[in-house]
Amino acid sequence: MLGSNRLEEGMLDDTLNTFRNTNHDAITPAQGIMLIDGWLQALQGDPNLDQLTGQLTELRTALQAAQPDESYIRDLLVSLADKTQEVAEDANSEGTWTGGLESLSKILRNFGRKS
């Protein structure tokens, strides 16, 4: 389950810091792709999170498009926010990282609405 290794916890910290310390308009698709690549590596091998990694892969592809579909990207961000919230609230989730996941969920949702 998410939050069980240092790579996941490090990616959560990096992602939260990026969104908290950077103006949303200043976050580039390249930065988003770098974060997604880190998450895909961190989540690799956890079959419980296949749907989440699938959506991250879709978002990565959408960000790489020559003419990114902003509406589709917003939808993906909101969907990822929902999935992140579900993981944070899962009965098997525990530890301090769950609060970080809840924060990330809110950030993704807000970012998806503002993009």
mmCIF file of C-alpha atoms in Angstrom:
data_model
loop_
_atom_site.group_PDB
_atom_site.id
_atom_site.type_symbol
_atom_site.label_atom_id
_atom_site.label_comp_id
_atom_site.label_asym_id
_atom_site.label_seq_id
_atom_site.Cartn_x
_atom_site.Cartn_y
_atom_site.Cartn_z
ATOM 1 C CA MET A 1 0.000 0.000 0.000
ATOM 2 C CA LEU A 2 1.165 3.519 -0.740
ATOM 3 C CA GLY A 3 3.404 5.063 1.887
ATOM 4 C CA SER A 4 5.193 1.842 2.675
ATOM 5 C CA ASN A 5 8.615 2.778 1.335
ATOM 6 C CA ARG A 6 11.018 5.685 1.355
ATOM 7 C CA LEU A 7 10.755 6.315 -2.396
ATOM 8 C CA GLU A 8 6.979 6.852 -2.128
ATOM 9 C CA GLU A 9 7.414 9.104 0.900
ATOM 10 C CA GLY A 10 10.156 11.061 -0.881
ATOM 11 C CA MET A 11 7.966 11.531 -3.957
ATOM 12 C CA LEU A 12 5.102 12.721 -1.773
ATOM 13 C CA ASP A 13 7.380 15.304 -0.130
ATOM 14 C CA ASP A 14 8.828 16.413 -3.490
ATOM 15 C CA THR A 15 5.390 16.730 -5.063
ATOM 16 C CA LEU A 16 3.918 18.670 -2.158
ATOM 17 C CA ASN A 17 6.940 20.999 -2.103
ATOM 18 C CA THR A 18 6.676 21.621 -5.847
ATOM 19 C CA PHE A 19 3.012 22.567 -5.662
ATOM 20 C CA ARG A 20 3.320 24.547 -2.440
ATOM 21 C CA ASN A 21 6.453 26.494 -3.409
ATOM 22 C CA THR A 22 5.703 27.213 -7.055
ATOM 23 C CA ASN A 23 3.038 29.417 -8.564
ATOM 24 C CA HIS A 24 0.592 27.066 -10.294
ATOM 25 C CA ASP A 25 0.971 29.014 -13.530
ATOM 26 C CA ALA A 26 4.737 28.504 -13.361
ATOM 27 C CA ILE A 27 4.632 24.696 -13.203
ATOM 28 C CA THR A 28 5.558 23.473 -16.657
ATOM 29 C CA PRO A 29 4.500 20.274 -18.412
ATOM 30 C CA ALA A 30 8.168 19.184 -18.189
ATOM 31 C CA GLN A 31 8.070 19.537 -14.385
ATOM 32 C CA GLY A 32 4.835 17.574 -14.309
ATOM 33 C CA ILE A 33 6.368 14.818 -16.420
ATOM 34 C CA MET A 34 9.394 14.626 -14.096
ATOM 35 C CA LEU A 35 7.105 14.250 -11.077
ATOM 36 C CA ILE A 36 5.010 11.631 -12.862
ATOM 37 C CA ASP A 37 8.131 9.663 -13.811
ATOM 38 C CA GLY A 38 9.195 9.681 -10.176
ATOM 39 C CA TRP A 39 5.782 8.473 -9.051
ATOM 40 C CA LEU A 40 5.702 5.723 -11.666
ATOM 41 C CA GLN A 41 9.063 4.498 -10.411
ATOM 42 C CA ALA A 42 7.990 4.730 -6.756
ATOM 43 C CA LEU A 43 4.729 2.849 -7.348
ATOM 44 C CA GLN A 44 6.241 0.200 -9.613
ATOM 45 C CA GLY A 45 5.347 -3.335 -8.624
ATOM 46 C CA ASP A 46 2.318 -2.521 -6.442
ATOM 47 C CA PRO A 47 -0.636 -4.227 -8.164
ATOM 48 C CA ASN A 48 -3.046 -2.510 -5.740
ATOM 49 C CA LEU A 49 -2.281 0.779 -7.440
ATOM 50 C CA ASP A 50 -2.545 -0.241 -11.115
ATOM 51 C CA GLN A 51 -5.447 2.141 -11.729
ATOM 52 C CA LEU A 52 -3.462 5.030 -10.240
ATOM 53 C CA THR A 53 -0.370 4.247 -12.312
ATOM 54 C CA GLY A 54 -2.561 3.926 -15.395
ATOM 55 C CA GLN A 55 -3.953 7.411 -14.859
ATOM 56 C CA LEU A 56 -0.459 8.792 -14.222
ATOM 57 C CA THR A 57 0.667 7.274 -17.525
ATOM 58 C CA GLU A 58 -2.332 8.846 -19.294
ATOM 59 C CA LEU A 59 -1.503 12.232 -17.769
ATOM 60 C CA ARG A 60 2.139 11.889 -18.805
ATOM 61 C CA THR A 61 1.080 11.171 -22.388
ATOM 62 C CA ALA A 62 -1.377 14.090 -22.376
ATOM 63 C CA LEU A 63 1.316 16.492 -21.130
ATOM 64 C CA GLN A 64 3.692 15.368 -23.893
ATOM 65 C CA ALA A 65 1.225 16.057 -26.691
ATOM 66 C CA ALA A 66 2.186 18.721 -29.221
ATOM 67 C CA GLN A 67 -1.138 20.445 -28.461
ATOM 68 C CA PRO A 68 -2.140 19.336 -24.936
ATOM 69 C CA ASP A 69 -5.889 18.980 -24.374
ATOM 70 C CA GLU A 70 -6.346 21.181 -21.293
ATOM 71 C CA SER A 71 -9.840 19.900 -20.571
ATOM 72 C CA TYR A 72 -8.668 16.279 -20.621
ATOM 73 C CA ILE A 73 -5.690 17.146 -18.401
ATOM 74 C CA ARG A 74 -8.004 18.878 -15.904
ATOM 75 C CA ASP A 75 -10.249 15.807 -15.842
ATOM 76 C CA LEU A 76 -7.253 13.551 -15.228
ATOM 77 C CA LEU A 77 -6.005 15.763 -12.390
ATOM 78 C CA VAL A 78 -9.395 15.710 -10.673
ATOM 79 C CA SER A 79 -9.636 11.944 -11.135
ATOM 80 C CA LEU A 80 -6.133 11.512 -9.678
ATOM 81 C CA ALA A 81 -7.200 13.706 -6.762
ATOM 82 C CA ASP A 82 -10.154 11.405 -6.132
ATOM 83 C CA LYS A 83 -7.972 8.272 -6.266
ATOM 84 C CA THR A 84 -5.395 9.867 -3.963
ATOM 85 C CA GLN A 85 -8.140 10.718 -1.482
ATOM 86 C CA GLU A 86 -9.406 7.115 -1.618
ATOM 87 C CA VAL A 87 -5.923 5.772 -0.847
ATOM 88 C CA ALA A 88 -5.517 8.218 2.042
ATOM 89 C CA GLU A 89 -8.872 7.186 3.521
ATOM 90 C CA ASP A 90 -8.450 3.436 2.968
ATOM 91 C CA ALA A 91 -8.965 1.352 6.095
ATOM 92 C CA ASN A 92 -5.441 -0.082 5.675
ATOM 93 C CA SER A 93 -3.813 3.352 5.446
ATOM 94 C CA GLU A 94 -1.949 4.600 8.446
ATOM 95 C CA GLY A 95 0.902 6.849 9.408
ATOM 96 C CA THR A 96 1.784 10.476 8.903
ATOM 97 C CA TRP A 97 1.897 10.139 5.107
ATOM 98 C CA THR A 98 -1.912 9.849 4.942
ATOM 99 C CA GLY A 99 -2.209 13.537 5.852
ATOM 100 C CA GLY A 100 0.219 14.328 3.039
ATOM 101 C CA LEU A 101 -1.902 12.331 0.621
ATOM 102 C CA GLU A 102 -4.984 14.250 1.689
ATOM 103 C CA SER A 103 -3.092 17.513 1.084
ATOM 104 C CA LEU A 104 -1.949 16.255 -2.304
ATOM 105 C CA SER A 105 -5.516 15.333 -3.190
ATOM 106 C CA LYS A 106 -6.696 18.874 -2.437
ATOM 107 C CA ILE A 107 -3.793 20.401 -4.375
ATOM 108 C CA LEU A 108 -4.434 18.207 -7.433
ATOM 109 C CA ARG A 109 -8.152 18.983 -7.332
ATOM 110 C CA ASN A 110 -7.525 22.733 -7.101
ATOM 111 C CA PHE A 111 -4.842 22.586 -9.770
ATOM 112 C CA GLY A 112 -7.198 20.667 -12.059
ATOM 113 C CA ARG A 113 -9.865 23.311 -11.629
ATOM 114 C CA LYS A 114 -7.458 26.207 -12.257
ATOM 115 C CA SER A 115 -5.517 24.747 -15.176
#
